[in-house]
Amino acid sequence: MGEAPAFLVDDLQDGPLNGLELTNGTCKTTTTVGDKTYVTVGADDGTLSIDVQIFDPSLGEWVYPTVLGTKPLSCKGHSTVLFENRILVLKKGSKPDDQIWFLEVDTEYVRQQRKKLGTEVVAWSKGVIGNAEKPIVISGPSGVGKGTLISMLMKEFPSMFGFSVSHTTRAPRDMEKNGVHYHFTEKSVMEKEIKNGKFLEFASVHGNLYGTSVEAVEVVADAGKRCILDIDVQGARSVKASSLEAIFIFICPPSMEELEKRLRDRGTETEEQILKRLRNASAEIEQGKSSNIFDFTLYNDNLEESYERLKKLLGLNGFVTASPKSAAPREINLPMDHSVSKLDDKIIINCISSGPDKESKNLIMLDVSSLKGGAPGRTRGLDFHVIGSMDQLS
Ligand SMILES: Nc1nc2c(ncn2[C@@H]2O[C@H](COP(=O)(O)OP(=O)(O)O)[C@@H](O)[C@H]2O)c(=O)[nH]1
Ligand SMILES: Nc1ncnc2c1ncn2[C@@H]1O[C@H](COP(=O)(O)OP(=O)(O)O)[C@@H](O)[C@H]1O
C-alpha cells in the first residue's frame, strides 16, 4: 500500500480517462468496480507488462495487489471496459492472438486466491476466440500401458492430439527427452513454482513430485489440438475439482500378475522401484474403480483390441483415417485506433481504420455470453460479429 502517484490522483478526481495515451509513453485506464478503482498502466515500449493498482476509498489508500496469471506485455495503448467480475482489456497495435485480455477482479478463482494469500488479488487471463475440445485425462497404475496407448493415438492422429508435458522431480529414463516426455526439474524449484500458482494440479507419486502446469494444457489447445493428460488418480481428482472440463478414462490391467510382468519386462525401474509401484497399484485400482472421477474404465488386455476400444470411446471409429479439417481459427484483427464500450450485456468495439484516401469505421460486437476457463489459464469461448461498417471520405 502507498500514496497515489500525483498524476493518478489528479486523473481520478477528473474522472476516468479510458485508454488515454499520455505523452510520456504510458497509457492508463481507470475502471470502477464497486467502490474500488482499478488502474491499469502500460508503457508503449513493449517490454514491460501492464501494471495494476487499486484505489480503495474505504482505506483512502492505494493497494498494490498480488497479480496472478501471465501478464500481458504492454503495447501502444490499451482500452478497458468492465464486464461482470472482470475487466476486458483490448491491446492496441498487438498481434491478433494477443489483443484480448481479461483482468479478473472478483471471479471465483480470485476470491479463492484472496482467501488463501490474505492479500488483494487480481488475475490475468488471455482471451481466445473459439473453444478448445475437452482434454482427456488418462490414469492407471504404473506399467498398465497408459504411455503405450497414448503414443499409438498420437502417432495415428498427430494433428488431432497433443500431450500435456508434465513436470517431475524423478530422474529421466534412458530414452526420455526433457521437454518432450517430461520437464525434469529440481524439487526446490518445483515447490516454489507450486506456491506461485503455476500448476493446475500436482501430487507426490511413488516418492516423486509430478504436476501439470496450466501452460502445459493451454499450449496444446492453442495449437488447435485436443490435450491428453497422463496423470495419477490424485491428479485426476484435482482436475475434476478444477474449472477444466475433461473426459476421464481409467486404464485397468487384466491381472496383478500381468501388471508385474509388464513392469519387469519394461526394464526401466530398479527392483525397489518396481516393488513400490506394485504396492501402490492395488490402491490406485481400488480408487480408480470406486471413485466417481472416471467416465470410462478400459481393460488393457490385448493391446490392439484395447486401442480400438479407446478410439471408440473417443468417437474415432474405423472410418476416421485422418484428423477432420477443423474450421480455420477466426481471428479478430483490431486496428490501432479503437475504443470499447458496453451496451446492455454486449461489448461493442468501435474501430477506425485510415486508408490513403478514406477513413472507415467498423462496429464489432464481441460475444462474451459463453466464456470457458479463465485465470490462471486462457479465457476461451469468445466470438465476434461485425455489426456495421461506415465508410467515410476523409
Ligand atoms: N498427478 C500427476 N501425476 C502424474 C503427472 N505426470 C505423470 N503422473 C503419474 O505419475 C505416475 C508415474 O509416472 P512415470 O514416472 O512416468 O512412470 P510410469 O507410469 O510407470 O511410466 C503415473 O501414474 C503417471 O500417470 C502429473 O503431472 N501429475
Ligand atoms: N496390452 C498390452 N499387452 C502387453 N504388453 C503391454 C500392453 N500394453 C503395454 N504393454 C507393455 O507394458 C509396458 C508398460 O507399458 P507403459 O505404456 O510404459 O505403461 P505406463 O505408461 O502405464 O506405465 C511396456 O513395455 C509396454 O510395451
Short mmCIF file of C-alpha atoms and ligand atoms in Angstrom, two decimals:
data_model
loop_
_atom_site.label_atom_id
_atom_site.label_comp_id
_atom_site.label_asym_id
_atom_site.label_seq_id
_atom_site.Cartn_x
_atom_site.Cartn_y
_atom_site.Cartn_z
CA MET A 1 0.00 0.00 0.00
CA GLY A 2 1.16 3.54 -0.51
CA GLU A 3 0.37 7.01 -1.58
CA ALA A 4 -1.05 7.60 -5.01
CA PRO A 5 1.32 8.97 -7.60
CA ALA A 6 0.23 12.56 -8.10
CA PHE A 7 -0.80 12.21 -11.75
CA LEU A 8 -3.13 9.31 -10.87
CA VAL A 9 -4.87 11.23 -8.10
CA ASP A 10 -5.48 14.15 -10.46
CA ASP A 11 -6.87 11.85 -13.12
CA LEU A 12 -9.14 10.05 -10.67
CA GLN A 13 -10.52 13.35 -9.50
CA ASP A 14 -11.12 14.34 -13.09
CA GLY A 15 -12.99 11.08 -13.78
CA PRO A 16 -12.00 8.04 -15.83
CA LEU A 17 -9.73 8.69 -18.78
CA ASN A 18 -10.18 5.42 -20.56
CA GLY A 19 -7.37 4.46 -22.90
CA LEU A 20 -5.72 7.84 -22.68
CA GLU A 21 -2.27 7.80 -24.16
CA LEU A 22 -0.07 10.00 -22.07
CA THR A 23 2.72 11.96 -23.62
CA ASN A 24 5.42 10.25 -21.56
CA GLY A 25 4.83 6.97 -23.41
CA THR A 26 2.41 5.44 -20.94
CA CYS A 27 -1.23 4.58 -21.28
CA LYS A 28 -3.55 4.16 -18.37
CA THR A 29 -7.21 3.36 -17.81
CA THR A 30 -9.40 3.55 -14.74
CA THR A 31 -12.29 1.18 -14.10
CA THR A 32 -14.58 1.35 -11.10
CA VAL A 33 -15.71 -1.94 -9.60
CA GLY A 34 -17.96 -1.48 -6.56
CA ASP A 35 -16.29 1.28 -4.59
CA LYS A 36 -12.78 0.47 -5.79
CA THR A 37 -10.98 1.96 -8.75
CA TYR A 38 -8.68 -0.31 -10.77
CA VAL A 39 -5.97 1.46 -12.70
CA THR A 40 -4.08 -0.32 -15.47
CA VAL A 41 -0.87 1.30 -16.64
CA GLY A 42 1.22 0.27 -19.64
CA ALA A 43 4.35 1.67 -21.22
CA ASP A 44 4.50 1.67 -25.02
CA ASP A 45 7.96 0.10 -25.37
CA GLY A 46 6.55 -3.45 -25.47
CA THR A 47 8.91 -4.74 -22.82
CA LEU A 48 7.10 -4.18 -19.55
CA SER A 49 3.81 -5.77 -18.65
CA ILE A 50 0.62 -3.85 -17.96
CA ASP A 51 0.66 -2.86 -14.30
CA VAL A 52 -2.33 -2.83 -11.92
CA GLN A 53 -3.04 -0.60 -8.91
CA ILE A 54 -6.24 -0.29 -6.92
CA PHE A 55 -7.57 2.75 -5.13
CA ASP A 56 -9.65 1.74 -2.12
CA PRO A 57 -11.60 4.77 -0.77
CA SER A 58 -12.54 2.94 2.45
CA LEU A 59 -8.83 2.78 3.27
CA GLY A 60 -8.07 6.02 1.48
CA GLU A 61 -5.05 4.23 0.09
CA TRP A 62 -3.56 2.67 -3.00
CA VAL A 63 -3.25 -1.09 -2.91
CA TYR A 64 -0.72 -3.00 -4.99
CA PRO A 65 -2.41 -6.38 -5.47
CA THR A 66 -0.82 -9.79 -5.90
CA VAL A 67 -1.03 -10.29 -9.65
CA LEU A 68 -1.56 -13.90 -10.79
CA GLY A 69 -1.50 -15.46 -14.27
CA THR A 70 0.64 -14.49 -17.25
CA LYS A 71 0.70 -10.72 -17.55
CA PRO A 72 0.15 -9.07 -20.94
CA LEU A 73 3.12 -7.16 -22.31
CA SER A 74 2.33 -3.51 -22.59
CA CYS A 75 1.86 -2.07 -26.07
CA LYS A 76 0.93 1.08 -27.95
CA GLY A 77 -2.02 1.72 -25.65
CA HIS A 78 -4.98 -0.24 -24.40
CA SER A 79 -8.64 0.31 -23.59
CA THR A 80 -10.79 -1.29 -20.92
CA VAL A 81 -14.40 -1.97 -20.07
CA LEU A 82 -15.89 -3.70 -17.06
CA PHE A 83 -17.68 -6.94 -17.81
CA GLU A 84 -19.25 -8.73 -14.82
CA ASN A 85 -16.41 -9.52 -12.42
CA ARG A 86 -13.58 -8.95 -14.85
CA ILE A 87 -12.12 -6.07 -16.80
CA LEU A 88 -11.83 -6.65 -20.53
CA VAL A 89 -8.56 -5.17 -21.78
CA LEU A 90 -8.03 -4.60 -25.51
CA LYS A 91 -4.43 -4.00 -26.56
CA LYS A 92 -3.63 -1.66 -29.42
CA GLY A 93 -1.10 -2.49 -32.11
CA SER A 94 -0.64 -6.11 -30.95
CA LYS A 95 -0.81 -9.35 -32.93
CA PRO A 96 -4.35 -10.78 -33.42
CA ASP A 97 -3.74 -13.54 -30.85
CA ASP A 98 -2.56 -11.05 -28.24
CA GLN A 99 -5.26 -8.38 -28.39
CA ILE A 100 -7.93 -9.53 -25.93
CA TRP A 101 -7.13 -9.95 -22.23
CA PHE A 102 -9.19 -10.24 -19.07
CA LEU A 103 -8.17 -8.88 -15.70
CA GLU A 104 -10.23 -10.88 -13.23
CA VAL A 105 -11.04 -8.79 -10.19
CA ASP A 106 -13.72 -10.82 -8.40
CA THR A 107 -14.15 -14.22 -10.06
CA GLU A 108 -14.35 -17.47 -8.08
CA TYR A 109 -10.63 -18.08 -8.70
CA VAL A 110 -9.68 -14.59 -7.49
CA ARG A 111 -11.86 -14.93 -4.38
CA GLN A 112 -10.24 -18.29 -3.54
CA GLN A 113 -6.74 -16.91 -4.01
CA ARG A 114 -7.54 -13.78 -1.98
CA LYS A 115 -8.60 -16.00 0.90
CA LYS A 116 -5.58 -18.27 0.52
CA LEU A 117 -2.99 -15.49 0.25
CA GLY A 118 -4.64 -12.97 2.59
CA THR A 119 -3.89 -10.12 0.15
CA GLU A 120 -5.76 -8.24 -2.53
CA VAL A 121 -5.56 -10.34 -5.71
CA VAL A 122 -6.16 -9.81 -9.42
CA ALA A 123 -5.53 -12.41 -12.13
CA TRP A 124 -4.79 -12.11 -15.85
CA SER A 125 -6.13 -14.42 -18.50
CA LYS A 126 -5.68 -14.17 -22.26
CA GLY A 127 -8.90 -14.20 -24.30
CA VAL A 128 -9.18 -16.68 -27.16
CA ILE A 129 -11.74 -16.70 -29.98
CA GLY A 130 -13.43 -20.14 -30.17
CA ASN A 131 -13.42 -23.17 -27.94
CA ALA A 132 -11.00 -25.99 -27.24
CA GLU A 133 -12.07 -29.62 -27.26
CA LYS A 134 -12.37 -31.25 -23.86
CA PRO A 135 -9.00 -32.60 -22.68
CA ILE A 136 -8.67 -36.35 -22.00
CA VAL A 137 -7.32 -37.42 -18.61
CA ILE A 138 -5.82 -40.92 -18.58
CA SER A 139 -4.94 -42.61 -15.28
CA GLY A 140 -3.97 -46.09 -14.20
CA PRO A 141 -1.27 -47.97 -12.30
CA SER A 142 2.33 -47.87 -13.40
CA GLY A 143 3.00 -50.40 -16.20
CA VAL A 144 -0.64 -50.80 -17.27
CA GLY A 145 0.06 -49.37 -20.72
CA LYS A 146 -1.04 -45.70 -20.50
CA GLY A 147 2.03 -44.39 -22.30
CA THR A 148 1.77 -47.11 -24.98
CA LEU A 149 -1.89 -46.35 -25.75
CA ILE A 150 -1.29 -42.58 -25.76
CA SER A 151 1.67 -42.98 -28.17
CA MET A 152 -0.48 -45.05 -30.53
CA LEU A 153 -3.17 -42.37 -30.51
CA MET A 154 -0.71 -39.55 -31.12
CA LYS A 155 1.01 -41.49 -33.91
CA GLU A 156 -2.24 -42.23 -35.74
CA PHE A 157 -3.73 -38.76 -35.21
CA PRO A 158 -0.78 -36.37 -34.94
CA SER A 159 -2.74 -33.28 -35.84
CA MET A 160 -5.65 -34.10 -33.56
CA PHE A 161 -3.99 -34.77 -30.20
CA GLY A 162 -1.25 -33.13 -28.19
CA PHE A 163 0.38 -34.36 -24.99
CA SER A 164 0.40 -32.35 -21.79
CA VAL A 165 4.07 -32.40 -20.79
CA SER A 166 4.16 -32.69 -17.00
CA HIS A 167 6.85 -31.54 -14.61
CA THR A 168 8.52 -34.18 -12.44
CA THR A 169 11.33 -34.47 -9.93
CA ARG A 170 12.08 -38.08 -10.91
CA ALA A 171 15.22 -38.83 -12.91
CA PRO A 172 14.83 -39.24 -16.68
CA ARG A 173 14.84 -42.76 -18.14
CA ASP A 174 17.31 -43.57 -20.94
CA MET A 175 15.05 -42.70 -23.88
CA GLU A 176 13.26 -39.79 -22.24
CA LYS A 177 13.81 -36.26 -23.50
CA ASN A 178 13.44 -33.15 -21.38
CA GLY A 179 10.51 -31.05 -22.60
CA VAL A 180 9.06 -33.95 -24.61
CA HIS A 181 8.22 -36.69 -22.11
CA TYR A 182 8.53 -34.52 -19.00
CA HIS A 183 10.01 -31.26 -17.85
CA PHE A 184 12.58 -32.73 -15.47
CA THR A 185 13.06 -30.38 -12.57
CA GLU A 186 14.53 -29.88 -9.11
CA LYS A 187 12.30 -30.40 -6.08
CA SER A 188 13.02 -26.94 -4.61
CA VAL A 189 12.27 -25.25 -7.95
CA MET A 190 9.03 -27.16 -8.39
CA GLU A 191 7.90 -26.43 -4.83
CA LYS A 192 8.44 -22.73 -5.42
CA GLU A 193 6.52 -22.85 -8.70
CA ILE A 194 3.65 -24.69 -6.98
CA LYS A 195 3.48 -21.86 -4.43
CA ASN A 196 3.42 -19.32 -7.26
CA GLY A 197 0.33 -20.96 -8.74
CA LYS A 198 1.98 -22.40 -11.87
CA PHE A 199 0.27 -25.79 -11.60
CA LEU A 200 -3.22 -26.91 -12.42
CA GLU A 201 -2.60 -29.96 -10.21
CA PHE A 202 0.32 -31.74 -8.59
CA ALA A 203 0.85 -34.86 -6.49
CA SER A 204 3.52 -36.94 -4.85
CA VAL A 205 3.61 -40.27 -6.71
CA HIS A 206 5.94 -43.21 -5.92
CA GLY A 207 8.15 -40.82 -3.91
CA ASN A 208 8.48 -38.06 -6.54
CA LEU A 209 6.61 -34.85 -7.29
CA TYR A 210 4.62 -34.69 -10.52
CA GLY A 211 2.49 -31.80 -11.76
CA THR A 212 0.59 -30.42 -14.75
CA SER A 213 1.30 -26.75 -15.35
CA VAL A 214 -1.55 -24.55 -16.52
CA GLU A 215 0.56 -23.71 -19.56
CA ALA A 216 1.12 -27.41 -20.49
CA VAL A 217 -2.59 -27.80 -21.18
CA GLU A 218 -3.15 -24.36 -22.72
CA VAL A 219 -0.36 -24.60 -25.32
CA VAL A 220 -1.90 -27.80 -26.72
CA ALA A 221 -5.29 -26.11 -27.04
CA ASP A 222 -3.63 -23.02 -28.54
CA ALA A 223 -2.22 -25.30 -31.26
CA GLY A 224 -5.81 -26.37 -32.04
CA LYS A 225 -5.27 -29.88 -30.63
CA ARG A 226 -7.05 -31.95 -28.03
CA CYS A 227 -4.95 -32.32 -24.91
CA ILE A 228 -4.12 -35.71 -23.36
CA LEU A 229 -3.01 -35.82 -19.72
CA ASP A 230 -1.28 -38.92 -18.29
CA ILE A 231 -1.65 -38.34 -14.54
CA ASP A 232 -2.26 -40.38 -11.39
CA VAL A 233 -5.61 -40.72 -9.58
CA GLN A 234 -4.84 -37.90 -7.11
CA GLY A 235 -4.12 -35.60 -10.06
CA ALA A 236 -7.30 -36.72 -11.83
CA ARG A 237 -9.27 -35.87 -8.68
CA SER A 238 -7.75 -32.36 -8.60
CA VAL A 239 -8.51 -31.79 -12.28
CA LYS A 240 -12.07 -32.99 -11.73
CA ALA A 241 -12.43 -30.34 -9.00
CA SER A 242 -10.88 -27.62 -11.18
CA SER A 243 -12.63 -25.49 -13.80
CA LEU A 244 -11.16 -27.64 -16.58
CA GLU A 245 -13.88 -29.76 -18.16
CA ALA A 246 -12.35 -33.07 -19.25
CA ILE A 247 -13.11 -36.71 -20.08
CA PHE A 248 -11.65 -39.10 -17.50
CA ILE A 249 -10.51 -42.61 -18.50
CA PHE A 250 -9.07 -45.19 -16.10
CA ILE A 251 -6.90 -47.98 -17.54
CA CYS A 252 -7.00 -51.30 -15.68
CA PRO A 253 -4.63 -54.28 -16.04
CA PRO A 254 -6.11 -57.74 -16.76
CA SER A 255 -4.47 -59.01 -13.53
CA MET A 256 -1.84 -58.03 -10.96
CA GLU A 257 0.45 -60.81 -12.32
CA GLU A 258 0.26 -59.34 -15.83
CA LEU A 259 0.92 -55.84 -14.43
CA GLU A 260 4.05 -57.08 -12.65
CA LYS A 261 5.22 -58.85 -15.81
CA ARG A 262 4.80 -55.68 -17.91
CA LEU A 263 6.64 -53.56 -15.35
CA ARG A 264 9.53 -56.05 -15.13
CA ASP A 265 9.72 -56.58 -18.91
CA ARG A 266 9.81 -52.80 -19.47
CA GLY A 267 13.10 -52.84 -17.58
CA THR A 268 13.14 -49.14 -16.70
CA GLU A 269 12.95 -49.38 -12.90
CA THR A 270 15.11 -50.89 -10.16
CA GLU A 271 13.70 -53.80 -8.13
CA GLU A 272 12.94 -51.42 -5.26
CA GLN A 273 11.06 -49.03 -7.56
CA ILE A 274 9.11 -51.92 -9.13
CA LEU A 275 8.01 -53.13 -5.69
CA LYS A 276 6.94 -49.61 -4.68
CA ARG A 277 4.89 -49.22 -7.89
CA LEU A 278 3.23 -52.61 -7.37
CA ARG A 279 2.40 -51.78 -3.75
CA ASN A 280 0.73 -48.54 -4.89
CA ALA A 281 -1.08 -50.26 -7.79
CA SER A 282 -3.79 -52.03 -5.73
CA ALA A 283 -4.83 -48.79 -4.00
CA GLU A 284 -4.85 -46.92 -7.31
CA ILE A 285 -7.03 -49.58 -8.96
CA GLU A 286 -9.36 -49.56 -5.95
CA GLN A 287 -9.71 -45.76 -6.14
CA GLY A 288 -9.99 -45.76 -9.91
CA LYS A 289 -12.88 -48.19 -9.82
CA SER A 290 -14.74 -46.89 -6.78
CA SER A 291 -14.40 -43.11 -7.05
CA ASN A 292 -16.77 -41.02 -9.13
CA ILE A 293 -13.93 -39.45 -11.02
CA PHE A 294 -13.79 -41.62 -14.12
CA ASP A 295 -16.24 -41.61 -17.01
CA PHE A 296 -14.83 -44.84 -18.50
CA THR A 297 -12.75 -47.84 -17.39
CA LEU A 298 -10.73 -49.55 -20.09
CA TYR A 299 -9.19 -53.01 -19.53
CA ASN A 300 -5.89 -53.16 -21.32
CA ASP A 301 -5.60 -56.89 -22.04
CA ASN A 302 -4.92 -57.38 -25.75
CA LEU A 303 -3.21 -54.17 -26.87
CA GLU A 304 -4.73 -53.88 -30.35
CA GLU A 305 -8.24 -54.56 -29.07
CA SER A 306 -7.84 -52.13 -26.18
CA TYR A 307 -6.62 -49.46 -28.57
CA GLU A 308 -9.67 -49.97 -30.80
CA ARG A 309 -11.92 -49.64 -27.73
CA LEU A 310 -10.12 -46.45 -26.69
CA LYS A 311 -10.68 -44.95 -30.14
CA LYS A 312 -14.35 -45.88 -29.98
CA LEU A 313 -14.68 -44.17 -26.60
CA LEU A 314 -13.25 -41.04 -28.16
CA GLY A 315 -15.60 -41.21 -31.13
CA LEU A 316 -12.81 -42.18 -33.52
CA ASN A 317 -14.46 -45.15 -35.25
CA GLY A 318 -12.92 -47.20 -38.06
CA PHE A 319 -13.82 -44.67 -40.74
CA VAL A 320 -11.61 -41.94 -39.37
CA THR A 321 -8.25 -42.06 -41.08
CA ALA A 322 -7.09 -38.52 -40.53
CA SER A 323 -7.91 -35.53 -38.45
CA PRO A 324 -11.10 -33.87 -39.64
CA LYS A 325 -10.33 -30.47 -41.03
CA SER A 326 -11.14 -28.16 -38.20
CA ALA A 327 -12.64 -24.84 -39.14
CA ALA A 328 -9.92 -22.25 -39.68
CA PRO A 329 -9.44 -20.33 -36.45
CA ARG A 330 -11.16 -16.97 -36.62
CA GLU A 331 -9.01 -14.10 -35.59
CA ILE A 332 -10.04 -10.66 -34.58
CA ASN A 333 -7.73 -8.05 -36.04
CA LEU A 334 -8.29 -4.72 -34.39
CA PRO A 335 -6.87 -1.55 -35.90
CA MET A 336 -4.66 0.70 -33.79
CA ASP A 337 -7.48 3.15 -33.37
CA HIS A 338 -10.39 1.64 -31.49
CA SER A 339 -12.46 2.11 -28.38
CA VAL A 340 -14.56 -0.31 -26.38
CA SER A 341 -17.86 0.10 -24.58
CA LYS A 342 -20.61 -1.98 -23.05
CA LEU A 343 -24.17 -1.80 -24.34
CA ASP A 344 -26.58 -3.83 -22.15
CA ASP A 345 -24.77 -7.18 -21.93
CA LYS A 346 -22.86 -6.69 -25.18
CA ILE A 347 -19.31 -5.49 -25.74
CA ILE A 348 -19.04 -3.12 -28.67
CA ILE A 349 -15.69 -2.26 -30.26
CA ASN A 350 -15.63 0.85 -32.37
CA CYS A 351 -12.80 0.52 -34.92
CA ILE A 352 -11.44 3.28 -37.11
CA SER A 353 -9.09 2.41 -39.98
CA SER A 354 -7.49 5.12 -42.08
CA GLY A 355 -6.65 4.34 -45.69
CA PRO A 356 -4.75 6.62 -48.11
CA ASP A 357 -7.92 8.44 -49.20
CA LYS A 358 -10.63 7.44 -46.80
CA GLU A 359 -11.37 6.53 -43.26
CA SER A 360 -13.60 3.55 -42.48
CA LYS A 361 -15.44 2.81 -39.28
CA ASN A 362 -16.46 -0.65 -38.18
CA LEU A 363 -18.51 -1.79 -35.24
CA ILE A 364 -17.63 -5.19 -33.86
CA MET A 365 -19.73 -6.98 -31.28
CA LEU A 366 -17.67 -9.21 -29.02
CA ASP A 367 -19.77 -12.14 -27.87
CA VAL A 368 -18.88 -12.95 -24.26
CA SER A 369 -22.02 -14.95 -23.49
CA SER A 370 -20.38 -18.38 -23.21
CA LEU A 371 -16.93 -17.92 -21.76
CA LYS A 372 -14.97 -21.00 -20.67
CA GLY A 373 -11.93 -21.36 -18.42
CA GLY A 374 -10.33 -18.16 -17.19
CA ALA A 375 -7.41 -17.34 -14.92
CA PRO A 376 -4.89 -18.76 -14.39
CA GLY A 377 -5.31 -20.24 -17.93
CA ARG A 378 -6.95 -18.77 -21.04
CA THR A 379 -10.49 -17.41 -21.29
CA ARG A 380 -11.94 -19.28 -24.29
CA GLY A 381 -15.31 -19.28 -26.00
CA LEU A 382 -15.16 -15.71 -27.29
CA ASP A 383 -16.81 -14.93 -30.60
CA PHE A 384 -17.28 -11.76 -32.60
CA HIS A 385 -19.55 -10.34 -35.30
CA VAL A 386 -19.04 -7.29 -37.45
CA ILE A 387 -22.33 -5.50 -36.90
CA GLY A 388 -21.89 -2.44 -39.02
CA SER A 389 -19.50 -0.53 -41.15
CA MET A 390 -19.48 3.04 -42.22
CA ASP A 391 -17.05 4.32 -44.81
CA GLN A 392 -16.22 7.97 -44.77
CA LEU A 393 -14.36 10.09 -47.25
CA SER A 394 -11.72 11.99 -45.42
N1 LIG B 1 -0.69 -36.05 -10.59
C1 LIG B 1 0.14 -36.23 -11.59
N2 LIG B 1 0.57 -37.45 -11.90
C2 LIG B 1 1.40 -37.59 -12.95
C3 LIG B 1 1.83 -36.49 -13.74
N3 LIG B 1 2.64 -36.95 -14.70
C4 LIG B 1 2.73 -38.27 -14.55
N4 LIG B 1 1.98 -38.67 -13.49
C5 LIG B 1 1.75 -40.03 -12.98
O1 LIG B 1 2.87 -40.43 -12.24
C6 LIG B 1 2.95 -41.85 -12.27
C7 LIG B 1 4.37 -42.25 -12.59
O2 LIG B 1 4.72 -41.85 -13.88
P1 LIG B 1 6.11 -42.28 -14.51
O3 LIG B 1 7.20 -41.95 -13.55
O4 LIG B 1 6.20 -41.69 -15.87
O5 LIG B 1 6.02 -43.86 -14.53
P2 LIG B 1 5.12 -44.91 -15.36
O6 LIG B 1 3.66 -44.55 -15.14
O7 LIG B 1 5.50 -46.17 -14.76
O8 LIG B 1 5.52 -44.79 -16.79
C8 LIG B 1 1.92 -42.30 -13.32
O9 LIG B 1 0.76 -42.73 -12.61
C9 LIG B 1 1.62 -41.05 -14.08
O10 LIG B 1 0.29 -41.08 -14.59
C10 LIG B 1 1.34 -35.20 -13.38
O11 LIG B 1 1.63 -34.18 -14.00
N5 LIG B 1 0.52 -35.13 -12.31
N1 LIG B 2 -1.85 -54.63 -23.77
C1 LIG B 2 -0.55 -54.89 -23.52
N2 LIG B 2 -0.12 -56.15 -23.55
C2 LIG B 2 1.18 -56.42 -23.30
N3 LIG B 2 2.12 -55.50 -23.00
C3 LIG B 2 1.73 -54.23 -22.95
C4 LIG B 2 0.38 -53.85 -23.20
N4 LIG B 2 0.29 -52.52 -23.08
C5 LIG B 2 1.52 -52.06 -22.77
N5 LIG B 2 2.40 -53.08 -22.70
C6 LIG B 2 3.82 -53.03 -22.34
O1 LIG B 2 3.85 -52.85 -20.92
C7 LIG B 2 4.93 -51.99 -20.55
C8 LIG B 2 4.37 -50.83 -19.74
O2 LIG B 2 3.63 -50.01 -20.61
P1 LIG B 2 3.67 -48.42 -20.47
O3 LIG B 2 2.90 -47.87 -21.63
O4 LIG B 2 5.06 -47.97 -20.28
O5 LIG B 2 2.85 -48.27 -19.10
P2 LIG B 2 2.52 -46.98 -18.21
O6 LIG B 2 2.72 -45.77 -19.08
O7 LIG B 2 1.10 -47.16 -17.83
O8 LIG B 2 3.44 -47.04 -17.04
C9 LIG B 2 5.61 -51.57 -21.83
O9 LIG B 2 6.78 -52.35 -22.00
C10 LIG B 2 4.58 -51.85 -22.91
O10 LIG B 2 5.20 -52.18 -24.12
#
